mmCIF file of C-alpha atoms in Angstrom:
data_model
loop_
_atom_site.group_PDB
_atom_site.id
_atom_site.type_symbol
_atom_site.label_atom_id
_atom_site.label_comp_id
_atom_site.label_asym_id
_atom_site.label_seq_id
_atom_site.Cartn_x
_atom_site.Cartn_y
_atom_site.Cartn_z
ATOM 1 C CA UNK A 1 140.817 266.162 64.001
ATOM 2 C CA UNK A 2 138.908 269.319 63.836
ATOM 3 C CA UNK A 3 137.766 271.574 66.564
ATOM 4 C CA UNK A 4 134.395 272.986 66.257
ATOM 5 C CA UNK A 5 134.428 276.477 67.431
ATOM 6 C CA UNK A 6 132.377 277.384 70.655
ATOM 7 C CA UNK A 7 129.258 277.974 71.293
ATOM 8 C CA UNK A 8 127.865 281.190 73.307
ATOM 9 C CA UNK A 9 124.897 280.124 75.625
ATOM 10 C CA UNK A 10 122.934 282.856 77.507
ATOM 11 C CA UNK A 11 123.435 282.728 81.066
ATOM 12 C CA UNK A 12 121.062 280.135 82.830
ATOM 13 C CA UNK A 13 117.987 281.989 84.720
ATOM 14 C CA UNK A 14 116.990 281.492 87.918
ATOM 15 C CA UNK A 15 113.918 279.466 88.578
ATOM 16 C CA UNK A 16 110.576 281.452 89.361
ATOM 17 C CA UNK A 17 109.396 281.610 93.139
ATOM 18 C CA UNK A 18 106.828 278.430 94.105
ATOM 19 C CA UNK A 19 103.006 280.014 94.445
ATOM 20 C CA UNK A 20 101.812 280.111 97.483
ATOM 21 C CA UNK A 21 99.860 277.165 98.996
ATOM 22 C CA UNK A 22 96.012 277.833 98.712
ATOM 23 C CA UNK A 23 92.819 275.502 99.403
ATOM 24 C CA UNK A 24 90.903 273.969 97.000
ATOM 25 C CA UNK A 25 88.092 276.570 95.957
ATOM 26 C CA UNK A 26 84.873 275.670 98.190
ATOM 27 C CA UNK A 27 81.353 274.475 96.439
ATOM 28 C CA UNK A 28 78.625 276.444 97.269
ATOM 29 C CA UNK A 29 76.091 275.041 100.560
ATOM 30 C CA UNK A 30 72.653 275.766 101.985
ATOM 31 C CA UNK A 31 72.190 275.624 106.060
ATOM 32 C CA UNK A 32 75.434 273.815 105.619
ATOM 33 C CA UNK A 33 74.596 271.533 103.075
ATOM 34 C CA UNK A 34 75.630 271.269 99.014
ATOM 35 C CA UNK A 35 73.200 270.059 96.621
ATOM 36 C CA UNK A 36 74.427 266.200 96.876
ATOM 37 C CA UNK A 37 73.314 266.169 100.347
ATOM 38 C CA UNK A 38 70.055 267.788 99.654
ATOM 39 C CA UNK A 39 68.988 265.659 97.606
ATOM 40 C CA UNK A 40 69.702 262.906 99.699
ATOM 41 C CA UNK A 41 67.383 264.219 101.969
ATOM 42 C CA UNK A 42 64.541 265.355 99.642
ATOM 43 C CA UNK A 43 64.616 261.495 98.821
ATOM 44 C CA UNK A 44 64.585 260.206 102.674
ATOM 45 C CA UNK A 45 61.663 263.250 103.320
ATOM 46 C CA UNK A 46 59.870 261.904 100.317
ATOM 47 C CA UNK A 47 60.273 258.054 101.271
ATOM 48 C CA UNK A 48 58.667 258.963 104.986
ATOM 49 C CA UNK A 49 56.042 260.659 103.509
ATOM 50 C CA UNK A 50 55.322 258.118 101.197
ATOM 51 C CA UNK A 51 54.952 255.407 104.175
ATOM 52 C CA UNK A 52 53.114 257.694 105.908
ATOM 53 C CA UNK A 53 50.429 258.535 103.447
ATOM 54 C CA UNK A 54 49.917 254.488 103.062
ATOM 55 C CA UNK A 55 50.244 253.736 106.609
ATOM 56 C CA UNK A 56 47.193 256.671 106.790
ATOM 57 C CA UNK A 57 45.294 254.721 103.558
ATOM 58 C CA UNK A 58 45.707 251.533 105.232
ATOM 59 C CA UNK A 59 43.878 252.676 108.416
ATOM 60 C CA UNK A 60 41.488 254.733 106.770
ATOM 61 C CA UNK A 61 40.808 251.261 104.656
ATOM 62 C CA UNK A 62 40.918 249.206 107.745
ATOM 63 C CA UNK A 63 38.218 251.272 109.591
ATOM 64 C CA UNK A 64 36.163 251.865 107.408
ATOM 65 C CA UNK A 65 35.739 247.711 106.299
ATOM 66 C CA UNK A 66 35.815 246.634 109.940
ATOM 67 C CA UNK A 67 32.850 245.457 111.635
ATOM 68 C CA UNK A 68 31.043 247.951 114.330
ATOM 69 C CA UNK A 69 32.168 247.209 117.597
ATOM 70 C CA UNK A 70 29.850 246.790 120.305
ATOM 71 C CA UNK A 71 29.925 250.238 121.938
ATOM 72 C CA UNK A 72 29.151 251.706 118.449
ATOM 73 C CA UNK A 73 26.300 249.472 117.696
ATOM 74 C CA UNK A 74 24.913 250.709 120.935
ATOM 75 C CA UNK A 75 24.767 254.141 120.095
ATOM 76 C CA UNK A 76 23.725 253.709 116.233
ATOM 77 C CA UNK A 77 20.468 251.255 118.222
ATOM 78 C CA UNK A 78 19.825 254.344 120.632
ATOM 79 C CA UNK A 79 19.935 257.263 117.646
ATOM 80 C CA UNK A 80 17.508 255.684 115.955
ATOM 81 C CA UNK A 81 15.193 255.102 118.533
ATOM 82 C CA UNK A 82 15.236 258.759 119.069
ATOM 83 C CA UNK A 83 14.595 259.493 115.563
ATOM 84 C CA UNK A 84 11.753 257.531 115.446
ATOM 85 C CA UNK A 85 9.497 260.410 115.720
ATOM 86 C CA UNK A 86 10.815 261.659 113.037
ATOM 87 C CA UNK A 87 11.814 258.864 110.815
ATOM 88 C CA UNK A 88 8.351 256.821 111.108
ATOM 89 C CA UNK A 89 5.535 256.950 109.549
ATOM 90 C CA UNK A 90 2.395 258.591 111.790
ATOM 91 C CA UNK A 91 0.195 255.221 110.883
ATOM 92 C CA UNK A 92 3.931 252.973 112.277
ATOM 93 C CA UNK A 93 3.924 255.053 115.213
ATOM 94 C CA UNK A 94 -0.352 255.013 115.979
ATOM 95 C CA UNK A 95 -1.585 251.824 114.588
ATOM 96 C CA UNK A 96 -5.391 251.256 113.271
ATOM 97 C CA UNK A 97 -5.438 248.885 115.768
ATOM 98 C CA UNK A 98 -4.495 248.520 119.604
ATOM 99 C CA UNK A 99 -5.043 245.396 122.059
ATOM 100 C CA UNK A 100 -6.199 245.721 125.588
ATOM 101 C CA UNK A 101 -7.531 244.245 128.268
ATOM 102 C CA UNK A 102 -10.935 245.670 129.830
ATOM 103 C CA UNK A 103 -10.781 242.416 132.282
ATOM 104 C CA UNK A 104 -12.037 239.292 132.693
ATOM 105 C CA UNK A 105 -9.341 237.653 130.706
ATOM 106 C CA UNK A 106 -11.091 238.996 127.314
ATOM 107 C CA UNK A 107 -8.835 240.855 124.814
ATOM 108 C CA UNK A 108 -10.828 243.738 122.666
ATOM 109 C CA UNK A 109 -9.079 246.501 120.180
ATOM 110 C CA UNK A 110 -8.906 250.190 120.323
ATOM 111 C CA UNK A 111 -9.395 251.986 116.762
ATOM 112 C CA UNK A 112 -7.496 254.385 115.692
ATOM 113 C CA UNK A 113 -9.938 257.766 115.239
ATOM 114 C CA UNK A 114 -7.408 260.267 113.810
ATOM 115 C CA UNK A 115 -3.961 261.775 113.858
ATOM 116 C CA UNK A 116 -3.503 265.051 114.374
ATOM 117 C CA UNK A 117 -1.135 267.466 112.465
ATOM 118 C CA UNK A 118 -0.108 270.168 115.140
ATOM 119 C CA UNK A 119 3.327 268.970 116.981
ATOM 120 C CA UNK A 120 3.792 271.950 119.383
ATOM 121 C CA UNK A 121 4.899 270.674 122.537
ATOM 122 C CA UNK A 122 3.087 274.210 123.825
ATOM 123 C CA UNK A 123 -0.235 273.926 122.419
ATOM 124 C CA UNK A 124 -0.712 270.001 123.029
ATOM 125 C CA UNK A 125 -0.578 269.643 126.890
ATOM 126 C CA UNK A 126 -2.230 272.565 129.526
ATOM 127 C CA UNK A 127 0.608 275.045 130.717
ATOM 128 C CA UNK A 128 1.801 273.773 134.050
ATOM 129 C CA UNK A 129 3.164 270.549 131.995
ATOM 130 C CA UNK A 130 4.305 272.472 128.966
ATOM 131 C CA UNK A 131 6.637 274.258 131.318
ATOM 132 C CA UNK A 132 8.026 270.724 132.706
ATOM 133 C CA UNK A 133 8.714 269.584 128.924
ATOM 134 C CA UNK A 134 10.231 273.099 127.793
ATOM 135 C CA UNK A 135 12.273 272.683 130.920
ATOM 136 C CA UNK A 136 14.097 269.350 129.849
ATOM 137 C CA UNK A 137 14.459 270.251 125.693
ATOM 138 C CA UNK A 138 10.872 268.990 124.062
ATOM 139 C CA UNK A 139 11.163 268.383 120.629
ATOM 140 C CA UNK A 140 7.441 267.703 119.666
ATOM 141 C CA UNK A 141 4.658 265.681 120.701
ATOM 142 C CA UNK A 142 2.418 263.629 118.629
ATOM 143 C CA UNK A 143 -1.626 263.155 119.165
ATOM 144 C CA UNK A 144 -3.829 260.633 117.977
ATOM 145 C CA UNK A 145 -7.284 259.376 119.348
ATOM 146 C CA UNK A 146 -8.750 255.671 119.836
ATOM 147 C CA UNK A 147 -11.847 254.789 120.741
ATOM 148 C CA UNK A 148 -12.632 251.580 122.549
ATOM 149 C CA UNK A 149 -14.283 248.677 121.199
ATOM 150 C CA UNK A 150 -17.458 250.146 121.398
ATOM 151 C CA UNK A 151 -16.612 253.284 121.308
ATOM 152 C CA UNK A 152 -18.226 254.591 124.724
ATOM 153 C CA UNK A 153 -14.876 255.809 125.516
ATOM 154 C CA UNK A 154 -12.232 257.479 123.496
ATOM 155 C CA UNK A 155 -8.608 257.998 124.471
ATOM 156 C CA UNK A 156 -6.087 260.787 122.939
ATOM 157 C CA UNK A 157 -2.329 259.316 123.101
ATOM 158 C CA UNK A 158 0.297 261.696 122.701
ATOM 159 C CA UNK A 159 4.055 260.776 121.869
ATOM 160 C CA UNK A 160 6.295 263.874 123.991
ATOM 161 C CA UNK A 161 10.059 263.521 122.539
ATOM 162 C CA UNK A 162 12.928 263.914 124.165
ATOM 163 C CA UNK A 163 16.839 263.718 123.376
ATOM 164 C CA UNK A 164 17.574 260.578 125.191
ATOM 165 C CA UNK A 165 16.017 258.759 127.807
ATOM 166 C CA UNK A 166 17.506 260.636 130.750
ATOM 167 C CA UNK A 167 15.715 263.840 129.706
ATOM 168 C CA UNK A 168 12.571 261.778 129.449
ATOM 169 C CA UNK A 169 12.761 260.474 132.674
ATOM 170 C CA UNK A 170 13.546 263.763 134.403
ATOM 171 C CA UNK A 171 10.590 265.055 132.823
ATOM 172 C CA UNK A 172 8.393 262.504 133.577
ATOM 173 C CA UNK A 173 9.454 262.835 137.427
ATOM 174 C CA UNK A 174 8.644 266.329 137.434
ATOM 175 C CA UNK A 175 5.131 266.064 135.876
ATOM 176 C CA UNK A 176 2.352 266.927 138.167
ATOM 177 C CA UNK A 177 0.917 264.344 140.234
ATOM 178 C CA UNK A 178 -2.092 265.281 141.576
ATOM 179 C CA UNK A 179 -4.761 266.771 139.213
ATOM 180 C CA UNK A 180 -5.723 270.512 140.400
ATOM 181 C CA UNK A 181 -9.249 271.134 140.983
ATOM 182 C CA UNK A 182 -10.929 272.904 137.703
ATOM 183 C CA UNK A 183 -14.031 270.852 136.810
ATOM 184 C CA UNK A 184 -14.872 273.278 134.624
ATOM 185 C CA UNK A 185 -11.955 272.166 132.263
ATOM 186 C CA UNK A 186 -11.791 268.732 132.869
ATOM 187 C CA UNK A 187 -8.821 266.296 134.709
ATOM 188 C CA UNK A 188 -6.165 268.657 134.499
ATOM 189 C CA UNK A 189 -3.047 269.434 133.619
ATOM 190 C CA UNK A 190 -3.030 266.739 131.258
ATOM 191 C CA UNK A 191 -2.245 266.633 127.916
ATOM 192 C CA UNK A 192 -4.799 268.340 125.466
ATOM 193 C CA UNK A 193 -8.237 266.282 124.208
ATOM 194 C CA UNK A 194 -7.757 265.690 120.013
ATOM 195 C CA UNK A 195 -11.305 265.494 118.493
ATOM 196 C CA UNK A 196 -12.225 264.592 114.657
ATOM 197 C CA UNK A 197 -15.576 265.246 113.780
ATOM 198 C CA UNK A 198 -17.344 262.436 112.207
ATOM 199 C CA UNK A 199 -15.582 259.956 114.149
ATOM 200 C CA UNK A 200 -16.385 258.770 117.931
ATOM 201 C CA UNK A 201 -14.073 261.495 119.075
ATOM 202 C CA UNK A 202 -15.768 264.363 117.668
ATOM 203 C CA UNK A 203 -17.282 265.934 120.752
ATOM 204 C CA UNK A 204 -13.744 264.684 123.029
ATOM 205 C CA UNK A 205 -12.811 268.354 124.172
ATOM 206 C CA UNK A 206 -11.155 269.531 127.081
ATOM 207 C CA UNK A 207 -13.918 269.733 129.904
ATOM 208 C CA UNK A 208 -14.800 266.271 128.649
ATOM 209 C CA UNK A 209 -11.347 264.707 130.004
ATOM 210 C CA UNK A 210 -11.557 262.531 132.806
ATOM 211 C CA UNK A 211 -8.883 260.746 133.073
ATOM 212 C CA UNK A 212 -4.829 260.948 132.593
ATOM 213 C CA UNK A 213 -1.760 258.915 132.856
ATOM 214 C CA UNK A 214 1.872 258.791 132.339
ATOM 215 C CA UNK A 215 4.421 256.361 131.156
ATOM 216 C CA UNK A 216 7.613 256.403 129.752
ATOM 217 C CA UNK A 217 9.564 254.247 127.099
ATOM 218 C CA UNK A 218 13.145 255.487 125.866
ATOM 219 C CA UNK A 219 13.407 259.096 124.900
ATOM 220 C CA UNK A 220 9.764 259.544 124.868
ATOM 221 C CA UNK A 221 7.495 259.938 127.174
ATOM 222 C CA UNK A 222 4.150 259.276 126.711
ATOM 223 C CA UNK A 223 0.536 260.533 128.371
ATOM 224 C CA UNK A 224 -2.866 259.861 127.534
ATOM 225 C CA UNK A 225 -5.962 261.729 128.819
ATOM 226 C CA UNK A 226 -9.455 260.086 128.381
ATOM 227 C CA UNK A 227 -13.158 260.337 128.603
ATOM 228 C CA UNK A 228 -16.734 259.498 127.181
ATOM 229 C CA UNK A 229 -17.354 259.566 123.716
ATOM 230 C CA UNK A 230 -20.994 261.554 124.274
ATOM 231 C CA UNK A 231 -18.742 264.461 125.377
ATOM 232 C CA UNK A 232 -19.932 264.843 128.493
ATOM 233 C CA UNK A 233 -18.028 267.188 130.613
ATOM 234 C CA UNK A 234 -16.118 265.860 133.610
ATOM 235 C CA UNK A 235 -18.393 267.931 135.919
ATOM 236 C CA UNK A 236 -21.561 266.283 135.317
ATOM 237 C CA UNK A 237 -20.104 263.270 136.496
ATOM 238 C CA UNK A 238 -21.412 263.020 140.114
ATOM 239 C CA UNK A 239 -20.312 259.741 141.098
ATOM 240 C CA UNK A 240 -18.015 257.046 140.256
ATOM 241 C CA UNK A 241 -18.631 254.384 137.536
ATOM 242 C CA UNK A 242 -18.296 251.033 139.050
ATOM 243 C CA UNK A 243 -15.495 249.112 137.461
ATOM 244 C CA UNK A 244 -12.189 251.649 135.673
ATOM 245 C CA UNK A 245 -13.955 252.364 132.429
ATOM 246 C CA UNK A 246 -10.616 254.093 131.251
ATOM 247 C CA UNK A 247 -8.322 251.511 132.559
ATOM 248 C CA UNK A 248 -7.339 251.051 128.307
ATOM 249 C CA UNK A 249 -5.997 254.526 128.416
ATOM 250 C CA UNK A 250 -2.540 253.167 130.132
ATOM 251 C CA UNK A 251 -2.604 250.095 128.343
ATOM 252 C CA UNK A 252 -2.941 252.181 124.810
ATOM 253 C CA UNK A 253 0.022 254.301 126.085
ATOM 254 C CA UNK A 254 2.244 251.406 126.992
ATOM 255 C CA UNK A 255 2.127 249.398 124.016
ATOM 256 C CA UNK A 256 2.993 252.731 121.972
ATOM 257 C CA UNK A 257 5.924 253.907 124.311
ATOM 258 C CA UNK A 258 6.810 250.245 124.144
ATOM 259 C CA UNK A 259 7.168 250.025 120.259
ATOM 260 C CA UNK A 260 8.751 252.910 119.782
ATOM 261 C CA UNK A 261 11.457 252.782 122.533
ATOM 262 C CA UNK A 262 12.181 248.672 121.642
ATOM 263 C CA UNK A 263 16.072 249.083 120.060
ATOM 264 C CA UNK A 264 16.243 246.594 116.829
ATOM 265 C CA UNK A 265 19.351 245.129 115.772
ATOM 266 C CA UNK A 266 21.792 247.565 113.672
ATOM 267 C CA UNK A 267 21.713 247.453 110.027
ATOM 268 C CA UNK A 268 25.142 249.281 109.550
ATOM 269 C CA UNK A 269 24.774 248.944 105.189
ATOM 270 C CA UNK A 270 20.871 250.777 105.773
ATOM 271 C CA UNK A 271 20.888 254.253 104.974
ATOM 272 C CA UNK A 272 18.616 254.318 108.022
ATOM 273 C CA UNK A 273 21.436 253.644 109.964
ATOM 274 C CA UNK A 274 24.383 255.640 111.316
ATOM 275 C CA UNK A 275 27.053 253.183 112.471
#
């Protein structure tokens, strides 16, 4: 048997020293969260605002399809009653032709005898009332004159308007009761006389005015001022007229302040309207 001769092996080396423990190397955050987390909340932020946006469609869609309720009906009937003035026609406002009642149970009509164009709520009524109606926010007032049936007396109607119905009604209150004495120029103050020559009011002036009144129908208040159609001036009158020769002047005014101030039912789909 043969004997193989030895072998030299190198000395066995140590083994090298174990690394030092260290922690796993950190990914990188923002106010304490990495991107992961981010965009978990990018997609909860956009998910709200998503909801929210059709939660904000669905009311916008809800309100705007729903029918008026009361309370706004109310207020869309009294805006355009005080638009009227405005929003009317002169001939809707002054008619051709007025009813009234001179007595006796018969029924006669006032014609219309012109409109006039000036609106200034200065220049239409004598000072000491312009004051009242500057006081309480006038916004014009309209003229027109009727004579009566046959036309012996003629009767200038003018429209004042107000806001709303509580300045109106202040205003009326504070208008001058009791006429001042100036026969030179007529009943006054009172609102102004409108002639138009070649009609029965062409010689109504000023110092021809013998008569006045007042009413008052939403935000408008109305007065009237009346006298003969001749022209002949309140100071030649020496004694009364049996009967009230101008008791149409009221009735002229009422009907008007009565058809203008008369809310109809809202038409919210009108563009007349504002619901």
């Amino acid at each position: 048997m043969a004997f193989l001769p030895p072998v030299n092996r190198p000395p066995a080396q140590p083994d090298p020293p174990a690394a030092p423990y260290s922690d796993p190397p950190r990914r990188p955050t923002v106010l304490g969260l990495h991107g992961r987390q981010w965009m978990i909340v990018a997609v909860v932020v956009g998910c709200c605002y998503l909801a929210m946006t059709f939660a904000a469609l669905a009311g916008a869609w809800a309100t705007l399809n729903r029918a008026p309720t009361t309370a706004e009906m109310q207020r869309a009937a009294g805006a355009e009653v005080a638009r009227r003035w405005q929003a009317w026609p002169a001939q809707r406002i002054f008619p051709e032709r007025l009813p009234y009642s001179p007595g006796g149970g018969r029924s006669e009509y006032a014609s219309l005898q012109g409109i006039s164009s000036a609106t200034a709520c200065d220049t239409a009524v004598d000072q000491e009332i312009a004051a009242v109606l500057r006081r309480h926010g006038c916004r014009a007032v309209l003229r027109a004159t009727y004579a009566d049936q046959l036309q012996g007396v003629v009767v200038t109607v003018g429209v004042v308007a107000f806001a709303d119905p509580f300045k109106a009604d202040r205003a009326l209150r504070e208008l001058p009761a009791t006429p001042l004495p100036d026969r030179s120029r007529g009943v006054r103050p009172a609102l102004r006389a409108a002639a138009f020559p070649g009609t029965a009011a062409a010689r109504f002036t000023d110092s021809a005015r013998q008569d006045r009144s007042s009413d008052r129908g939403g935000p408008y208040v109305v007065l009237t001022t009346s006298g003969q159609s001749d022209g002949r001036p309140a100071a030649a009158i020496t004694k009364k007229r049996p009967g009230t020769p101008f008791a149409l002047a009221p009735q002229l005014g009422r009907h008007i302040a009565k058809a203008l101030s008369t809310q109809a039912l809202p038409d919210c789909s009108s563009r007349e309207w504002r619901c």
